[in-house]
Tab-separated table of C-alpha atoms in Angstrom:
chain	number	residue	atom	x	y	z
T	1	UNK	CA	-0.824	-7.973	1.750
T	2	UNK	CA	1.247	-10.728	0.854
T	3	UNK	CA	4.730	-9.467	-0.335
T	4	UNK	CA	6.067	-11.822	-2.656
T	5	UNK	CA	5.310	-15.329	-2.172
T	6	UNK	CA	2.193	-14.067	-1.263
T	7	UNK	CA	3.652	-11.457	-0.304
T	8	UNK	CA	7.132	-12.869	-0.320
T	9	UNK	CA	9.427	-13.771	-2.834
T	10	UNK	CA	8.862	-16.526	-5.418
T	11	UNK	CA	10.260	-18.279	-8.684
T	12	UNK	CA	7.902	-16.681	-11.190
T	13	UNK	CA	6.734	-13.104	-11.945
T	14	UNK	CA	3.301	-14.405	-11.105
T	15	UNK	CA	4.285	-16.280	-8.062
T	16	UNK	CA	6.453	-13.151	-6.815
T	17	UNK	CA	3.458	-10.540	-7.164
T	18	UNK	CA	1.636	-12.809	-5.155
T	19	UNK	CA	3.955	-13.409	-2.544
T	20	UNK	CA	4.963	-9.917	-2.477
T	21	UNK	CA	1.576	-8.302	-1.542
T	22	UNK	CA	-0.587	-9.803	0.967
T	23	UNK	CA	-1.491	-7.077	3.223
T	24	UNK	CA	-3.438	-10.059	5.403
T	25	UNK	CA	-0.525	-10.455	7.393
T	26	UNK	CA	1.530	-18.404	17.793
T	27	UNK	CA	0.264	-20.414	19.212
T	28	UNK	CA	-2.508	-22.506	20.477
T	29	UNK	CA	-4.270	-20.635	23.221
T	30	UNK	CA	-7.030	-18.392	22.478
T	31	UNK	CA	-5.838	-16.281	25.123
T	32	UNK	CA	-7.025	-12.161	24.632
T	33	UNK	CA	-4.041	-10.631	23.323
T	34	UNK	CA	-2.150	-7.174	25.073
T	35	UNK	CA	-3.800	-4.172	25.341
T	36	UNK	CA	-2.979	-2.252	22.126
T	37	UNK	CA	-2.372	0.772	24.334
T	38	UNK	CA	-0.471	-0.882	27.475
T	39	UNK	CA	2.316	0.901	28.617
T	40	UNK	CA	5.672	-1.123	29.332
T	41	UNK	CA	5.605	-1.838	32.842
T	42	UNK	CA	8.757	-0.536	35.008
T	43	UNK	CA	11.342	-3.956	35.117
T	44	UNK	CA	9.726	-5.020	31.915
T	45	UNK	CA	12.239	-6.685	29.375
T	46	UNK	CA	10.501	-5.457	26.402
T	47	UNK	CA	12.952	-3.646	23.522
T	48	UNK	CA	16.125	-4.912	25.455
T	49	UNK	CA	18.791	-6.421	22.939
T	50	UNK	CA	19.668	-9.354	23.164
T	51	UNK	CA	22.376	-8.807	20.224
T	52	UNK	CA	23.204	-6.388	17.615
T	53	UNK	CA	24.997	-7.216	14.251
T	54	UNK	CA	26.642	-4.880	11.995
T	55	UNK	CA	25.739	-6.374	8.207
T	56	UNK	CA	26.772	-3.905	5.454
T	57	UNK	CA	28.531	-0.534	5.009
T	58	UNK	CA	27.047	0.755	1.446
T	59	UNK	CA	28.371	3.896	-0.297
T	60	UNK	CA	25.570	6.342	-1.820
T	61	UNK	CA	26.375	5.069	-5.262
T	62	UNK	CA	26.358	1.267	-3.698
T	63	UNK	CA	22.697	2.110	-2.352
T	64	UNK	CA	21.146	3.504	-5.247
T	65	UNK	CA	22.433	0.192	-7.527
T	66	UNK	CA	21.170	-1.430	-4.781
T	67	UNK	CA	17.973	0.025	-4.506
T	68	UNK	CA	17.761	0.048	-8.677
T	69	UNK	CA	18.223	-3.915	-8.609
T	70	UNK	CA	15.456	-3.653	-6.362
T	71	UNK	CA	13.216	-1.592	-8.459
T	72	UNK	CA	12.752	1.295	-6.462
T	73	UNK	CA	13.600	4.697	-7.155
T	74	UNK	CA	17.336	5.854	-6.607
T	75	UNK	CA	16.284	9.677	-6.481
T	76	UNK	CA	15.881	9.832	-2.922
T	77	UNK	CA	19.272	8.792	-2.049
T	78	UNK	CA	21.742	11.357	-0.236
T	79	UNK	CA	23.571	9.119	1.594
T	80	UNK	CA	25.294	5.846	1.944
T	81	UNK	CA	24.142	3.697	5.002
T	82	UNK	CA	25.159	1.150	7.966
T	83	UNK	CA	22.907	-1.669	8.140
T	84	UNK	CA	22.048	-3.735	11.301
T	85	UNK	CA	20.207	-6.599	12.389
T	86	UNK	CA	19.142	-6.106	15.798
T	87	UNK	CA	17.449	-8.865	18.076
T	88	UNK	CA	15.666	-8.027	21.254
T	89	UNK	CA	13.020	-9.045	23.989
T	90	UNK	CA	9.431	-8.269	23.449
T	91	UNK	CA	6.112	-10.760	23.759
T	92	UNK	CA	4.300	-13.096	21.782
T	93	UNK	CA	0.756	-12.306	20.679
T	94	UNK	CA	-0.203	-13.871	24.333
T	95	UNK	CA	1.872	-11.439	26.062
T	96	UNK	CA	4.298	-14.153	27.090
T	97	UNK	CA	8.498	-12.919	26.893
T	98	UNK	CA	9.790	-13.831	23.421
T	99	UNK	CA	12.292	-12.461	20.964
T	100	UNK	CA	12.366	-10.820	17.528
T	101	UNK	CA	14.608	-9.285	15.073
T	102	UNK	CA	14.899	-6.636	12.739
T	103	UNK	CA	16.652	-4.341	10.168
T	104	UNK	CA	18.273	-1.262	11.273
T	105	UNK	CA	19.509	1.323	8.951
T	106	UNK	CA	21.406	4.455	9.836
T	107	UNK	CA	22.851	7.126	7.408
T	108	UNK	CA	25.938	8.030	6.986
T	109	UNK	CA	25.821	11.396	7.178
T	110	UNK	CA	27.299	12.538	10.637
T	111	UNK	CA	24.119	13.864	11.807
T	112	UNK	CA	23.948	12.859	15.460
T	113	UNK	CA	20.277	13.513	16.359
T	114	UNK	CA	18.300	11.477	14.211
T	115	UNK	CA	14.616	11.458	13.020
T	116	UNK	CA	13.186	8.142	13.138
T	117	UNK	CA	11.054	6.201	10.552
T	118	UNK	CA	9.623	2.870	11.267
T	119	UNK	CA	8.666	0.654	8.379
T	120	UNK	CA	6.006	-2.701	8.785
T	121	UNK	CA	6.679	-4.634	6.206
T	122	UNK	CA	4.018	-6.652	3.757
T	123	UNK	CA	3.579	-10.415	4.323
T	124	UNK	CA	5.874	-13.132	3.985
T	125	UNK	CA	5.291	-16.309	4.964
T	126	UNK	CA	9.312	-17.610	4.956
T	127	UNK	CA	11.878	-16.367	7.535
T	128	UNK	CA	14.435	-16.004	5.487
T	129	UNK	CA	12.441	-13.273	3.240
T	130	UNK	CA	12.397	-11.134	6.628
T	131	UNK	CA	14.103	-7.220	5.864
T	132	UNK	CA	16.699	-8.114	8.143
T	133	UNK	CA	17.981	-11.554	6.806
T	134	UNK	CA	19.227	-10.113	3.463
T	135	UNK	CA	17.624	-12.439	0.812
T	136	UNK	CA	14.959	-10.469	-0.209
T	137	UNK	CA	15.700	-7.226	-1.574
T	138	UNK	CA	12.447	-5.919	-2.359
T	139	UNK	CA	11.609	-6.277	1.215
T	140	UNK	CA	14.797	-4.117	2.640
T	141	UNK	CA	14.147	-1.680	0.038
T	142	UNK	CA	12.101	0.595	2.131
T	143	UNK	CA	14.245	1.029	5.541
T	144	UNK	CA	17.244	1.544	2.880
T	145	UNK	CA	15.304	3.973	0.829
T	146	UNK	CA	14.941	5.663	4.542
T	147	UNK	CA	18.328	5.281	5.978
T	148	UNK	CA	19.750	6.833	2.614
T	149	UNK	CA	17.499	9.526	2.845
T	150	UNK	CA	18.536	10.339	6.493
T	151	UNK	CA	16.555	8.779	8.413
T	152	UNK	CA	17.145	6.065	11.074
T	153	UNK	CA	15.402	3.757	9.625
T	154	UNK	CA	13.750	0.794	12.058
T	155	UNK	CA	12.260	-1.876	10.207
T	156	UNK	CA	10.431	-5.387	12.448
T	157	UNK	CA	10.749	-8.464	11.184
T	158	UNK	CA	7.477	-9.473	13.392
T	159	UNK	CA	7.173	-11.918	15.609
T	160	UNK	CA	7.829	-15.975	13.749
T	161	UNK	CA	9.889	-14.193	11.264
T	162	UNK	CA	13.875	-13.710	10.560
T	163	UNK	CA	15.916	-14.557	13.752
T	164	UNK	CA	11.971	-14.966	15.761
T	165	UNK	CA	10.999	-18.683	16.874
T	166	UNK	CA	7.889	-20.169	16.532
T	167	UNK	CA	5.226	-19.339	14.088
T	168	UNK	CA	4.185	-16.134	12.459
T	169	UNK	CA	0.571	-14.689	13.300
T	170	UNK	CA	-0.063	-13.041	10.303
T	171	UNK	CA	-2.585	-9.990	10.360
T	172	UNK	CA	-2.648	-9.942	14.441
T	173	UNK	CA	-2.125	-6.369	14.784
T	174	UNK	CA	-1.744	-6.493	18.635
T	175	UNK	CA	1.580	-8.378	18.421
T	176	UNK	CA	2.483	-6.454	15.502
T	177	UNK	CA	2.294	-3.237	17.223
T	178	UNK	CA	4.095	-4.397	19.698
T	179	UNK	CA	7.187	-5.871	17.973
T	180	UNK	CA	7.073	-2.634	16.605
T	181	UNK	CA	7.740	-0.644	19.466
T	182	UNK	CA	9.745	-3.172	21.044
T	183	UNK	CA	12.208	-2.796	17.594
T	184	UNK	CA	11.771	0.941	18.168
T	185	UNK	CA	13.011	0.792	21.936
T	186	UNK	CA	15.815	-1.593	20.562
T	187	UNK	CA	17.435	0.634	18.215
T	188	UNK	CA	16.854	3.418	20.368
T	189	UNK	CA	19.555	1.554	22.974
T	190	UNK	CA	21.561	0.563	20.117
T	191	UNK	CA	22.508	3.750	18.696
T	192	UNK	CA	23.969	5.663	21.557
T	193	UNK	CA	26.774	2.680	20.548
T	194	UNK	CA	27.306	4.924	17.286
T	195	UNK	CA	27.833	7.815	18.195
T	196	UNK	CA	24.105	8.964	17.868
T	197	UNK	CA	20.603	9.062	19.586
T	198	UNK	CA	17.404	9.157	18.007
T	199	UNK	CA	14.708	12.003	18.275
T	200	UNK	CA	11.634	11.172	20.281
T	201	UNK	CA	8.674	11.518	17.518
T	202	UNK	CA	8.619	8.643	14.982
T	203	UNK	CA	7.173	8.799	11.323
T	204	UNK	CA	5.462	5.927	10.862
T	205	UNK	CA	4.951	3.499	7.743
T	206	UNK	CA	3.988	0.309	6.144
T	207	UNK	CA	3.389	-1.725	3.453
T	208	UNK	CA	-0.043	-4.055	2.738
T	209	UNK	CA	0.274	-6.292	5.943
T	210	UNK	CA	2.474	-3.753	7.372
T	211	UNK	CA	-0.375	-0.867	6.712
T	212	UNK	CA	-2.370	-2.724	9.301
T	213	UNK	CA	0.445	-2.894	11.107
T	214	UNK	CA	2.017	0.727	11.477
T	215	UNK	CA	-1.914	1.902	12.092
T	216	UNK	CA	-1.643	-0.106	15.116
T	217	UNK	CA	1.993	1.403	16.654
T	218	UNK	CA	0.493	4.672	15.739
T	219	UNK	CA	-2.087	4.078	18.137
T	220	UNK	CA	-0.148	2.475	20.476
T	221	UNK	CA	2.348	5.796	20.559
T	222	UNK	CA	-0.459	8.647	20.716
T	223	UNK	CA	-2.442	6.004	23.862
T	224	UNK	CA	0.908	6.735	25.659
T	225	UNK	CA	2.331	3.322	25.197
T	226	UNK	CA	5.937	4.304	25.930
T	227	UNK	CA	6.885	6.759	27.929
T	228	UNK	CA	9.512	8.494	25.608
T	229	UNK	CA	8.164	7.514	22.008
T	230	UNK	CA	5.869	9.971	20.378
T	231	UNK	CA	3.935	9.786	17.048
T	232	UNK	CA	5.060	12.404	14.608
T	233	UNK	CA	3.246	11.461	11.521
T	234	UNK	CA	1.429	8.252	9.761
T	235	UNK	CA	2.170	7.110	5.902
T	236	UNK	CA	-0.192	3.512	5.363
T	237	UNK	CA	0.269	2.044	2.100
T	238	UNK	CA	-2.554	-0.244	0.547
T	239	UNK	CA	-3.586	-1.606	3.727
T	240	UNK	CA	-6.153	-4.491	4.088
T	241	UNK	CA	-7.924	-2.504	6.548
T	242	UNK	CA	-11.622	-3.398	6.674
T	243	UNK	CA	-11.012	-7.110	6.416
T	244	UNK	CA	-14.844	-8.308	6.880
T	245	UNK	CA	-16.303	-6.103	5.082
T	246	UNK	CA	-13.872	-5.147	2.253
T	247	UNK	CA	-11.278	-7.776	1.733
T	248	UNK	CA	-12.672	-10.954	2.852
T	249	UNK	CA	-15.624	-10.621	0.112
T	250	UNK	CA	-12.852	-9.919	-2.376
T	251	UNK	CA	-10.872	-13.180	-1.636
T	252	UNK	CA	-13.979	-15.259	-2.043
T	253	UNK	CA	-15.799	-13.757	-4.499
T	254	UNK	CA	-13.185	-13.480	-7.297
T	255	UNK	CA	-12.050	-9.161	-6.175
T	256	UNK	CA	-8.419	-10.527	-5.545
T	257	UNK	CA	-5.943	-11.856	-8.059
T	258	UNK	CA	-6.988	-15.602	-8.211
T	259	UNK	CA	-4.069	-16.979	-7.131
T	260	UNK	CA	-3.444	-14.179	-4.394
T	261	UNK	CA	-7.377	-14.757	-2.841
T	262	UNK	CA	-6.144	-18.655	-2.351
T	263	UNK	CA	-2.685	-17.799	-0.802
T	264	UNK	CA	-3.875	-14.968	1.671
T	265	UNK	CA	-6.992	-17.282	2.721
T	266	UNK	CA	-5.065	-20.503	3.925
T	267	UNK	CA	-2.519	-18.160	5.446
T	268	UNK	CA	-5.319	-16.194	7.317
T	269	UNK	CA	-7.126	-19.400	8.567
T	270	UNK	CA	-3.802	-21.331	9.684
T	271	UNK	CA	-2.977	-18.256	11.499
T	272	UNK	CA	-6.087	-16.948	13.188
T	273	UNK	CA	-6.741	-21.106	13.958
T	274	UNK	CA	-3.215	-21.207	15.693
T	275	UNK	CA	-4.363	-17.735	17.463
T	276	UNK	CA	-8.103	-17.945	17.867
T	277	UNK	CA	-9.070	-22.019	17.507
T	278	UNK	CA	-10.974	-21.636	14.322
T	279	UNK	CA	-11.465	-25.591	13.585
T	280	UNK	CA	-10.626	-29.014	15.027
T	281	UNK	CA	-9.001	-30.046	12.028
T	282	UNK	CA	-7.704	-28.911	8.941
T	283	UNK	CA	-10.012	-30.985	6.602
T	284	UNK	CA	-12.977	-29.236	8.380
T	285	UNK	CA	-11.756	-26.111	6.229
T	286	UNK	CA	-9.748	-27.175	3.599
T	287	UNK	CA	-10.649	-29.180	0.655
T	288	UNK	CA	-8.160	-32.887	0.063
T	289	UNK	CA	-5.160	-33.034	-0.578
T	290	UNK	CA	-4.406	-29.055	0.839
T	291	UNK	CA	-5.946	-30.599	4.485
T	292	UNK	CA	-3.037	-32.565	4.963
T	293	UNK	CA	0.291	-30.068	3.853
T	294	UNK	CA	-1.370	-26.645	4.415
T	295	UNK	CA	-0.848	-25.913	8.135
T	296	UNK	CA	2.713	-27.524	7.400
T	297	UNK	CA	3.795	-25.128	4.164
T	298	UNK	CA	2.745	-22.240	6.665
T	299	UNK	CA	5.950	-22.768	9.477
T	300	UNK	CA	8.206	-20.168	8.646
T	301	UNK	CA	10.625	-22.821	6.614
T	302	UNK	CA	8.874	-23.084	3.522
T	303	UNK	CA	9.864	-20.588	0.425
T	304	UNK	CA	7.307	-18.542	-1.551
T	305	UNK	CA	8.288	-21.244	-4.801
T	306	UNK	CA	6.858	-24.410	-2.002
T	307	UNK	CA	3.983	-22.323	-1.348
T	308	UNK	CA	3.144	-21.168	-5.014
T	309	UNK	CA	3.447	-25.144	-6.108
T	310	UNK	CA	1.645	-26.451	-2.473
T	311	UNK	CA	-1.623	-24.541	-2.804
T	312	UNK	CA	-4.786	-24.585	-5.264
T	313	UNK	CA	-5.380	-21.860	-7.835
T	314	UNK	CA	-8.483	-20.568	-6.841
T	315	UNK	CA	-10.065	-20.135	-3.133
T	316	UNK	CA	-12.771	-22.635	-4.890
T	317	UNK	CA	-10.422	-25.397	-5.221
T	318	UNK	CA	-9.341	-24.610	-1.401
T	319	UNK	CA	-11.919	-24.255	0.729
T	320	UNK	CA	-14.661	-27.060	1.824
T	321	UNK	CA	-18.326	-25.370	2.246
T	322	UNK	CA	-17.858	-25.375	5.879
T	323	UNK	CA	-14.748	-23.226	5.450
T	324	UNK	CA	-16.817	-20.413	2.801
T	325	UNK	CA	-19.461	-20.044	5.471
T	326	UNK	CA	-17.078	-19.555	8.217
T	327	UNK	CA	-15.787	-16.702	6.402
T	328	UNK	CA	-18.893	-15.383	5.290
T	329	UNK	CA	-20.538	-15.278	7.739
T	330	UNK	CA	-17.879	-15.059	10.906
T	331	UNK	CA	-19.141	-15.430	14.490
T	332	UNK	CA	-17.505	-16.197	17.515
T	333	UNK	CA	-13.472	-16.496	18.150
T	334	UNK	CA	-13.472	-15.243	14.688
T	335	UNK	CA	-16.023	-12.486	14.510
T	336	UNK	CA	-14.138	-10.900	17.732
T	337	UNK	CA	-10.745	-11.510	16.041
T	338	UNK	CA	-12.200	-9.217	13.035
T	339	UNK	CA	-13.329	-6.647	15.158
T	340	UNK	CA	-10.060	-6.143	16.780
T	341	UNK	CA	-7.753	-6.596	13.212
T	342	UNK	CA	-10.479	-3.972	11.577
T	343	UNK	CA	-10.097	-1.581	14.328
T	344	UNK	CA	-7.075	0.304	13.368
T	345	UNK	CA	-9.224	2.807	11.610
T	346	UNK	CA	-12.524	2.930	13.731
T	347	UNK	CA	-11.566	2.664	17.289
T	348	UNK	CA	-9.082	6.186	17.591
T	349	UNK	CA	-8.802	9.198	16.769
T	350	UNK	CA	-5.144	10.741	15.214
T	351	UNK	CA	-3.851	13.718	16.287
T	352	UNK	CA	-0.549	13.823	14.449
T	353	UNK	CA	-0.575	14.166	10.258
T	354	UNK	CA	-2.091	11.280	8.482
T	355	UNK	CA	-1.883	10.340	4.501
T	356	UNK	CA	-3.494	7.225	2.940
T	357	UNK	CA	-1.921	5.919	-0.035
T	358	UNK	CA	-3.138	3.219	-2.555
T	359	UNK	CA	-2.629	2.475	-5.780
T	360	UNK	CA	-5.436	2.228	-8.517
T	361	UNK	CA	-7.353	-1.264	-9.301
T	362	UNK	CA	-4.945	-2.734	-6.639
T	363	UNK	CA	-5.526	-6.790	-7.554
T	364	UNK	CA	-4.607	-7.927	-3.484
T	365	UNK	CA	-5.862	-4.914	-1.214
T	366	UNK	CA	-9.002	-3.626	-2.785
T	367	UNK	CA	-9.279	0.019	-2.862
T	368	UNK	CA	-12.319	-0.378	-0.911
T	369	UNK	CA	-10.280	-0.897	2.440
T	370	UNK	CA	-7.875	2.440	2.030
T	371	UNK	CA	-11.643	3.901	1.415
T	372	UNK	CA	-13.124	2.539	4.050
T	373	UNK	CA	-10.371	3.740	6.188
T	374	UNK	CA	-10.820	7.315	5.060
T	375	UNK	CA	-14.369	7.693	6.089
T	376	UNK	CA	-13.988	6.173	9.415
T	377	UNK	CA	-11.331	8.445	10.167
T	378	UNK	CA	-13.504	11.404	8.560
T	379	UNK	CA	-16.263	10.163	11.053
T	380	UNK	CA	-13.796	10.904	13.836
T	381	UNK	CA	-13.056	14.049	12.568
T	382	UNK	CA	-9.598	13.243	10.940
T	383	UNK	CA	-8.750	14.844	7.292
T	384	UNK	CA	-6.493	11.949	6.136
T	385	UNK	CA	-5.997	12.638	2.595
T	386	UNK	CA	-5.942	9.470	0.450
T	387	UNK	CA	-2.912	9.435	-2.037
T	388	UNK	CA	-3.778	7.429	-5.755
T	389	UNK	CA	-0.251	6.569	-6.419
T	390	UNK	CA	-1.435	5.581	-10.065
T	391	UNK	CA	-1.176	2.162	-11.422
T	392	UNK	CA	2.832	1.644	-11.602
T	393	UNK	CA	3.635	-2.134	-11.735
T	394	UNK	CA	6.430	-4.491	-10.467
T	395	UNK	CA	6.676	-7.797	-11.977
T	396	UNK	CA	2.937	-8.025	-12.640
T	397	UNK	CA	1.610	-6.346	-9.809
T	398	UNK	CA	-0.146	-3.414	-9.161
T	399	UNK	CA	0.002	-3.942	-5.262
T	400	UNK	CA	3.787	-4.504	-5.312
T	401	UNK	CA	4.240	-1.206	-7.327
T	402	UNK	CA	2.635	0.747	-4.648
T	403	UNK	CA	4.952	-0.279	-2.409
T	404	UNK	CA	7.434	0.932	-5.015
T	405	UNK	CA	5.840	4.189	-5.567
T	406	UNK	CA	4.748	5.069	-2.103
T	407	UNK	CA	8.134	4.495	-0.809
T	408	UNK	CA	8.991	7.229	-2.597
T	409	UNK	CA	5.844	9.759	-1.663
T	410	UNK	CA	6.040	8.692	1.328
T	411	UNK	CA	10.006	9.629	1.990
T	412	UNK	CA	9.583	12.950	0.119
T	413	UNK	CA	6.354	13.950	2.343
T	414	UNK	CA	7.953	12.872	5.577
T	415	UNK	CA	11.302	14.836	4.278
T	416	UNK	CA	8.886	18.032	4.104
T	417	UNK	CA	7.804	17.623	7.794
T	418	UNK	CA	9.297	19.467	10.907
């Protein structure tokens, strides 16, 4: 879910583990968004770069007191790494030609066939918090923790986010996948430049919002939705992904961290209302004075500290009735919105390996989701074994930690495969 300001970075240890972990991860049309499985159409744009920066060289001993500031592991660190922003052509959640950015991080280990991990990343509500902009070290973590394992490491910034214009639709797992892929085909034209190439299946992975989010590209790979990407294997980590049923009940009824149910609501309603027309107006849903700034402290150029200090405490103090009973009970735009955000679980069956991973008495994505999850895939026929990394903390925050901890599961199980 939200990273560290809700799920992105923020000025306090409570602020920061509510920033850091919204898993809830634009425009005005309510236009149906791309086919999740739509292949790229010959002539199409999508995954060409548009530029390709060279950021950092890092040492192995440079990465692991990198990673250490971070607070995640240093164990699974062999090598030092290149890191890259990359920005390239894909579509906005209306299919319409846009651009996006990203981290790319490559070892250095003279390997010149590389296997390929993409990591979604959990929300953040500020650009500058994106993996590839550098300010926000818990957020590159991940692809480094990759990259210095071996791995080509591919991580989106989504679409809104980093070097992206416009506005960020959180949880809209269409456009997610597809800035996914698009990132994916990006760094797979970039590397040749180095010397390398990258192998064709992809090990897929994400974080809260990004759990969602890598479900989705999973899908989109085994549906055939590029002709040379394959999936190889799928790693979700505390994933929000039963929203009506699991996590929406837990931000209004008190399930979710208090301040955490307030953040991840007002950025799900500004988002789907930009996406899906939820309400006329802002005080239709949101309680005085939050009607006025809210939409506002959701652009992209507010930090996690504005957004901490601009919104209520509790989803009480944030919502008018009409708002509650909207999510409550959802119908219309929004019920059809749900369906497609809760479908990464329900609506396809995986062929390649699958794990689940959550971490106990998470206090943002409520165990009940990764659950949830399991049995629909069971339904389908799918063993996907779900992974209790424990109850490991950072700053506060049981959701944060498993991003910590299943970073490092997740690198050693996907080190195993062949």
């Amino acid at each position: 879910m939200m990273r560290r300001t809700i799920l992105s970075t923020s000025a306090t240890l409570t602020a920061a583990a509510v920033c850091a972990g919204l898993v809830l991860h634009t425009s005005a049309a309510a236009t149906a968004p791309p086919a999740h499985g739509a292949a790229v159409s010959a002539g199409s744009d999508r995954g060409r770069l548009v530029s390709a920066e060279h950021l950092r060289t890092l040492s192995a001993k440079e990465t692991r007191r990198e990673l250490a500031r971070a607070g995640f592991d240093r164990h699974p660190v062999r090598y030092g790494v290149d890191t890259y922003r990359l920005v390239y052509h894909t579509i906005d959640a209306q299919g319409r030609p846009t651009t996006a950015s990203g981290l790319l991080v490559l070892p250095r280990n003279g390997v010149r066939r590389l296997r390929t991990v993409s990591f979604d990343h959990g929300t953040e509500s500020y650009k500058g918090d994106a993996p590839s902009m550098g300010q926000d070290g818990f957020g590159a973590a991940p692809a480094i923790t990759y990259g210095s394992a071996g791995f080509a490491s591919a991580a989106p910034d989504y679409l809104g986010l980093g070097l992206g214009p416009g506005f960020h639709p959180w949880m809209d797992v269409p456009s997610e996948a597809t800035a996914s892929l698009d990132m994916l085909r990006a760094a797979r034209a970039f590397v040749p430049r180095t010397g390398r190439e990258l192998e064709r299946r992809v090990l897929v992975t994400g974080f809260s919002q990004g759990a969602s989010a890598a479900m989705g590209l999973g899908r989109t790979l085994e549906s055939g939705g590029d002709p040379w990407f394959r999936l190889g294997a799928l790693a979700p980590i505390s994933g929000a992904y039963d929203f009506q049923s699991a996590e929406l009940p837990a931000l209004l009824n008190g399930g979710v961290e208090a301040k955490s149910g307030a953040l991840y609501t007002a950025y799900f309603l500004v988002a789907y209302n930009r996406l899906h027309h939820l309400y006329d107006s802002p005080s239709q849903v949101f309680q005085a004075p939050y009607d006025r700034t809210i939409e506002q402290l959701f652009d992209g150029s507010h930090t996690g500290q504005q957004l901490f200090a601009g919104t209520p405490g509790t989803v009480d103090a944030l919502l008018t009735p009409y708002g509650r009973e909207m999510l409550l009970h959802p119908a219309g735009p929004l019920a059809a919105a749900l369906r497609v955000l809760d479908g990464t679980c329900t609506d396809w069956t995986p062929q390649a390996p699958i794990r689940l991973y959550l971490s106990g008495g998470d206090e943002q994505a409520v165990n009940a989701n990764s659950h949830h999850c399991q049995m629909a895939l069971r339904s389908h026929g799918v063993n996907a074994p779900l992974i209790n990394l424990g109850t490991h903390e950072y700053q506060g925050s049981r959701h944060l930690g498993s991003n910590v901890s299943g970073t490092t599961a997740v690198v050693r199980w996907f080190s195993r495969l062949r």
